[in-house]
XYZ file of C-alpha atoms in Angstrom:
378
model
C 23.954 -7.905 8.113
C 25.238 -4.541 6.893
C 24.400 -5.400 3.281
C 20.887 -6.422 4.341
C 20.538 -3.282 6.470
C 21.527 -1.096 3.516
C 18.855 -2.612 1.270
C 16.272 -2.612 4.079
C 16.672 1.076 4.919
C 16.803 2.259 1.311
C 13.630 0.350 0.417
C 11.920 1.686 3.545
C 12.660 5.229 2.407
C 11.537 4.615 -1.176
C 8.065 3.366 -0.206
C 7.447 6.562 1.802
C 8.325 8.956 -1.037
C 4.606 9.546 -1.897
C 3.884 10.529 1.707
C 6.915 12.823 1.846
C 5.808 14.436 -1.429
C 2.405 15.207 0.040
C 3.944 16.477 3.280
C 6.294 18.889 1.529
C 3.722 20.000 -1.050
C 6.280 19.457 -3.807
C 5.258 19.166 -7.425
C 6.522 16.243 -9.483
C 9.312 18.337 -10.985
C 10.477 19.875 -7.713
C 10.336 16.468 -6.031
C 12.515 15.104 -8.818
C 15.054 17.853 -8.177
C 14.976 17.161 -4.441
C 15.508 13.442 -5.024
C 18.705 14.295 -6.903
C 20.084 15.032 -3.427
C 20.383 11.292 -2.812
C 22.324 10.824 -6.020
C 24.533 13.854 -5.510
C 25.367 12.928 -1.921
C 26.178 9.351 -2.904
C 28.395 10.196 -5.863
C 30.286 12.891 -3.942
C 31.124 10.607 -1.024
C 31.832 7.349 -2.857
C 35.337 8.332 -3.970
C 36.034 10.035 -0.629
C 35.019 6.851 1.198
C 37.555 4.876 -0.821
C 40.324 7.112 0.541
C 38.936 6.954 4.088
C 38.832 3.146 3.875
C 42.536 3.112 3.005
C 43.307 5.368 5.951
C 41.007 4.028 8.677
C 40.025 0.615 7.343
C 36.894 -0.571 5.587
C 35.520 -2.170 8.745
C 35.614 1.046 10.758
C 34.069 2.986 7.876
C 31.291 0.400 7.490
C 30.384 0.790 11.156
C 30.546 4.598 10.947
C 28.198 4.598 7.946
C 26.057 2.043 9.773
C 25.427 4.739 12.376
C 25.022 7.664 9.977
C 22.633 5.921 7.566
C 19.931 5.064 10.157
C 20.195 8.533 11.694
C 19.829 10.210 8.309
C 16.800 8.167 7.216
C 14.673 9.833 9.913
C 15.381 13.330 8.537
C 13.220 13.467 5.352
C 9.999 13.061 7.314
C 10.858 16.177 9.333
C 10.986 18.456 6.285
C 8.201 20.682 4.971
C 9.607 22.060 1.732
C 11.319 20.658 -1.348
C 14.466 22.672 -0.563
C 14.859 21.312 2.951
C 14.078 17.808 1.658
C 16.823 18.089 -0.946
C 19.329 19.233 1.678
C 18.648 16.365 4.086
C 18.680 13.904 1.192
C 22.254 15.036 0.516
C 23.099 13.672 3.970
C 21.136 10.482 3.393
C 22.780 9.994 -0.008
C 26.225 10.584 1.476
C 25.621 7.902 4.099
C 24.162 5.510 1.532
C 27.042 5.973 -0.896
C 29.620 5.675 1.872
C 28.023 2.493 3.167
C 28.072 0.910 -0.291
C 31.777 1.541 -0.824
C 32.826 0.630 2.730
C 30.875 -2.630 2.981
C 31.901 -3.725 -0.521
C 35.545 -3.033 0.359
C 35.164 -5.091 3.530
C 33.537 -7.869 1.486
C 36.436 -7.855 -1.004
C 38.849 -8.326 1.911
C 36.805 -11.238 3.221
C 36.601 -12.862 -0.208
C 40.402 -12.676 -0.394
C 40.751 -14.296 3.047
C 38.212 -17.037 2.393
C 39.616 -17.643 -1.102
C 36.066 -18.426 -2.228
C 33.932 -16.289 -4.590
C 31.270 -15.388 -2.031
C 30.696 -11.804 -3.212
C 27.228 -12.569 -4.695
C 26.060 -13.777 -1.271
C 26.580 -10.304 0.186
C 24.579 -8.729 -2.633
C 21.879 -11.363 -2.134
C 21.600 -10.085 1.440
C 21.141 -6.560 0.051
C 18.360 -7.785 -2.248
C 16.659 -9.668 0.573
C 16.881 -6.629 2.816
C 15.292 -4.533 0.091
C 12.446 -6.998 -0.368
C 11.772 -7.072 3.382
C 12.003 -3.284 3.661
C 9.613 -2.724 0.775
C 7.185 -5.372 2.003
C 7.176 -4.028 5.558
C 6.778 -0.493 4.278
C 3.786 -1.498 2.198
C 2.155 -3.158 5.209
C 2.567 -0.231 7.596
C 2.098 2.628 5.123
C -1.629 2.833 5.803
C -1.340 2.748 9.579
C 1.835 4.667 10.421
C 2.867 8.155 9.480
C 6.052 8.550 7.463
C 7.702 10.186 10.474
C 6.910 7.270 12.790
C 7.839 4.648 10.197
C 11.220 6.201 9.361
C 11.952 6.812 13.050
C 11.348 3.116 13.746
C 13.620 2.198 10.830
C 16.310 4.419 12.335
C 16.019 2.563 15.632
C 16.216 -0.831 13.928
C 19.266 0.293 11.964
C 21.104 1.502 15.054
C 20.327 -1.759 16.873
C 21.701 -3.804 13.967
C 24.864 -1.691 13.898
C 25.280 -2.018 17.672
C 24.944 -5.796 17.351
C 27.079 -6.394 14.255
C 29.550 -3.515 14.491
C 31.770 -4.825 17.319
C 32.542 -8.002 15.359
C 33.809 -5.920 12.427
C 35.821 -3.617 14.671
C 37.501 -6.558 16.433
C 38.524 -8.255 13.201
C 41.071 -6.820 10.801
C 41.702 -8.357 7.372
C 44.824 -10.515 7.227
C 46.865 -8.577 4.693
C 50.060 -10.513 5.321
C 48.702 -14.026 4.986
C 50.996 -16.829 3.752
C 49.073 -16.835 0.465
C 50.438 -13.350 -0.232
C 51.603 -14.458 -3.642
C 48.041 -14.421 -4.971
C 46.929 -11.360 -6.938
C 44.079 -10.782 -4.503
C 46.377 -10.730 -1.493
C 48.861 -8.461 -3.204
C 46.200 -5.908 -4.075
C 44.903 -5.991 -0.527
C 48.367 -5.921 1.017
C 49.390 -2.823 -0.930
C 46.180 -0.882 -1.321
C 47.875 2.482 -1.576
C 50.265 1.697 -4.399
C 50.101 3.762 -7.564
C 48.111 2.121 -10.313
C 49.549 2.150 -13.799
C 47.365 3.538 -16.605
C 46.405 0.040 -17.784
C 45.166 -0.908 -14.305
C 43.116 2.275 -14.126
C 41.544 1.495 -17.482
C 40.635 -1.991 -16.284
C 39.012 -0.613 -13.135
C 36.986 1.786 -15.298
C 36.042 -1.129 -17.548
C 34.663 -3.057 -14.562
C 32.812 0.101 -13.532
C 31.210 0.307 -16.964
C 30.154 -3.356 -16.632
C 28.536 -2.467 -13.294
C 26.860 0.523 -14.966
C 25.357 -1.717 -17.661
C 23.641 -3.955 -15.119
C 22.575 -1.126 -12.773
C 20.976 0.617 -15.772
C 18.681 -2.385 -16.133
C 17.801 -2.452 -12.437
C 16.841 1.223 -12.452
C 14.889 0.929 -15.692
C 12.839 -2.056 -14.552
C 12.155 -0.532 -11.137
C 10.625 2.610 -12.630
C 9.191 1.454 -15.956
C 8.479 -2.280 -15.725
C 5.043 -1.950 -14.130
C 4.034 0.840 -16.503
C 5.015 -1.280 -19.515
C 2.895 -4.184 -18.301
C -0.143 -2.023 -17.547
C 0.053 0.497 -20.401
C 1.342 -1.625 -23.281
C 0.035 -5.092 -22.377
C -3.208 -4.193 -20.531
C -2.177 -6.027 -17.381
C -4.214 -5.611 -14.195
C -2.502 -3.140 -11.805
C -1.863 -5.940 -9.320
C -0.219 -8.091 -11.971
C 1.763 -5.115 -13.235
C 3.052 -4.414 -9.727
C 4.258 -8.008 -9.514
C 6.646 -7.444 -12.414
C 9.434 -5.787 -10.448
C 8.808 -8.047 -7.445
C 9.380 -11.082 -9.680
C 12.512 -9.484 -11.132
C 13.849 -8.781 -7.622
C 13.004 -12.309 -6.471
C 14.868 -14.018 -9.308
C 17.801 -11.639 -8.839
C 17.954 -12.670 -5.181
C 17.818 -16.355 -6.120
C 20.560 -15.800 -8.682
C 22.773 -14.139 -6.095
C 22.170 -16.839 -3.513
C 23.454 -19.390 -6.023
C 26.172 -17.066 -7.302
C 29.022 -18.542 -5.263
C 28.326 -22.018 -6.615
C 28.101 -20.622 -10.139
C 31.409 -18.785 -9.785
C 33.141 -21.871 -8.412
C 31.849 -23.959 -11.309
C 32.246 -21.502 -14.185
C 34.700 -18.844 -13.030
C 34.197 -15.098 -13.125
C 34.546 -14.488 -16.859
C 32.064 -17.184 -17.872
C 29.667 -15.990 -15.187
C 29.806 -12.427 -16.534
C 29.371 -13.508 -20.145
C 26.587 -15.998 -19.415
C 24.783 -13.553 -17.147
C 24.891 -10.773 -19.727
C 23.674 -13.062 -22.512
C 20.805 -14.459 -20.410
C 19.764 -10.962 -19.303
C 19.816 -9.699 -22.892
C 17.599 -12.553 -24.083
C 15.247 -12.159 -21.119
C 14.861 -8.429 -21.609
C 14.157 -8.759 -25.317
C 11.321 -11.095 -24.348
C 10.171 -8.777 -21.561
C 10.146 -5.707 -23.805
C 8.714 -7.186 -27.005
C 6.432 -10.011 -25.780
C 2.821 -9.735 -26.967
C 1.305 -10.819 -23.614
C 1.833 -9.803 -19.995
C 2.636 -13.348 -18.878
C 5.414 -13.713 -21.427
C 6.749 -10.299 -20.412
C 6.766 -11.419 -16.761
C 8.736 -14.502 -17.766
C 11.192 -12.196 -19.529
C 11.556 -10.031 -16.417
C 12.252 -13.152 -14.343
C 14.953 -14.351 -16.745
C 16.471 -10.852 -16.781
C 16.757 -10.890 -12.990
C 18.607 -14.206 -13.088
C 20.972 -12.913 -15.743
C 21.794 -9.584 -14.100
C 22.082 -11.040 -10.580
C 25.827 -11.606 -10.382
C 27.247 -9.101 -12.866
C 27.404 -6.147 -10.454
C 28.965 -8.037 -7.514
C 31.528 -9.717 -9.771
C 32.470 -6.418 -11.434
C 32.835 -4.575 -8.121
C 34.718 -7.514 -6.615
C 37.212 -7.663 -9.477
C 37.795 -3.910 -9.322
C 38.466 -4.298 -5.591
C 40.888 -7.162 -6.174
C 42.852 -4.980 -8.552
C 42.817 -1.627 -6.761
C 41.488 -2.121 -3.225
C 38.953 0.378 -1.828
C 39.697 2.862 -4.633
C 38.674 0.257 -7.182
C 35.482 -0.502 -5.287
C 34.725 3.231 -5.073
C 35.311 3.821 -8.790
C 33.262 0.808 -9.912
C 30.462 1.567 -7.433
C 30.288 5.203 -8.518
C 30.009 4.255 -12.185
C 27.513 1.511 -11.358
C 25.361 3.849 -9.308
C 25.469 6.253 -12.235
C 23.871 3.547 -14.343
C 20.978 3.244 -11.921
C 20.488 7.018 -12.174
C 20.848 7.061 -15.952
C 18.396 4.257 -16.665
C 15.003 5.735 -15.690
C 15.363 9.140 -17.428
C 16.972 7.576 -20.515
C 14.070 5.163 -20.826
C 11.649 8.066 -20.422
C 13.185 10.118 -23.232
C 13.399 7.109 -25.543
C 9.802 6.188 -24.779
C 8.696 9.695 -25.838
C 10.730 9.524 -29.033
C 9.865 5.943 -29.998
C 7.826 3.741 -27.636
C 8.287 2.214 -24.199
C 8.857 -1.355 -25.487
C 11.555 -0.082 -27.858
C 13.103 1.969 -25.051
C 13.273 -1.087 -22.792
C 15.292 -2.978 -25.393
C 18.234 -0.745 -24.408
C 18.417 -2.823 -21.219
C 19.064 -5.871 -23.402
C 21.617 -3.918 -25.433
C 23.602 -2.904 -22.347
C 23.384 -6.414 -20.873
C 24.918 -7.737 -24.089
C 27.568 -5.015 -23.835
C 28.357 -6.167 -20.282
C 28.844 -9.717 -21.589
C 31.196 -8.494 -24.326
C 33.180 -6.306 -21.928
C 33.379 -9.154 -19.420
C 34.860 -11.391 -22.080
C 37.252 -8.650 -23.116
C 38.458 -8.318 -19.518
C 39.093 -12.059 -19.124
C 42.866 -11.546 -18.727
C 42.636 -8.456 -16.545
C 43.155 -10.416 -13.331
C 43.942 -14.009 -12.587
C 40.821 -14.442 -10.451
């Protein structure tokens, strides 16, 4: 529920950005600077949240962020300048980044207890929440003001936290289970131990894998529709369906991720996912027709679906909440890096050529995943 809430609230905010821009009177450039507040707040708090999770527990931190995130989402609609918007988005970004680290750390604990690779299921809930949030936002955007819409989202978020929070607070991960000989249990049982340099390098490696897949998500979110409409003469409605199809197949891929991990294991899942995403994105970027490009976007979503959750999960197995924080921070950086990188490359070359970098990084994720096959025993 917390994963779904995170995706739901973030998508609800994103669909109201045009209204907030008009309300604040910000130009495109000043709005872009204000939106950096989300990124800055998230990156600053992600590593801090890892330390707080070790001290107070990931469950308590998830619930705390589950209160702060809904409260903060109501703030942007109360601003009337780009400066004030940027400042409140620092708070929203801090809550969003904290929630991501805390709930992923809690999920890593649960995966260790269940001894089943269910991490993709949590990220599927995030994707579903995002789809619902975006769809609902699109439906009400014409009839509700941004202030009313975001206020209602805040109320929904607080109700979800009030309902789901007590269950998390009552339950503490079993860190001294009989299966304590497993690598997962050991990393969870001793989350504060010093990591040797090799372990730190492996955590960074998993973070880079997460970055490679998040780069593709950010790039397709911002540039996929434009590629379909500008380069392939797609109707605006068909162009808008490009990212929706990508998100749908990513959700399907994550819903089947546990089965895939049980059948293939983590390394094969990473390698296969990266290879499929690379092939799909080459088709999506270079296809001569919009329908073939849409097929490429769909295949890319299936390929990228489980790379991020597996990478974050493996970093958490190795280093506890600090590993989750490091991998999440690097991964989030990829989502920030993707859109502007694509923009610069599109100016220098062309948008289709720029989008092939998504395929390049997906292939890099596959290679790095194979290279990390002996990093943990999971």
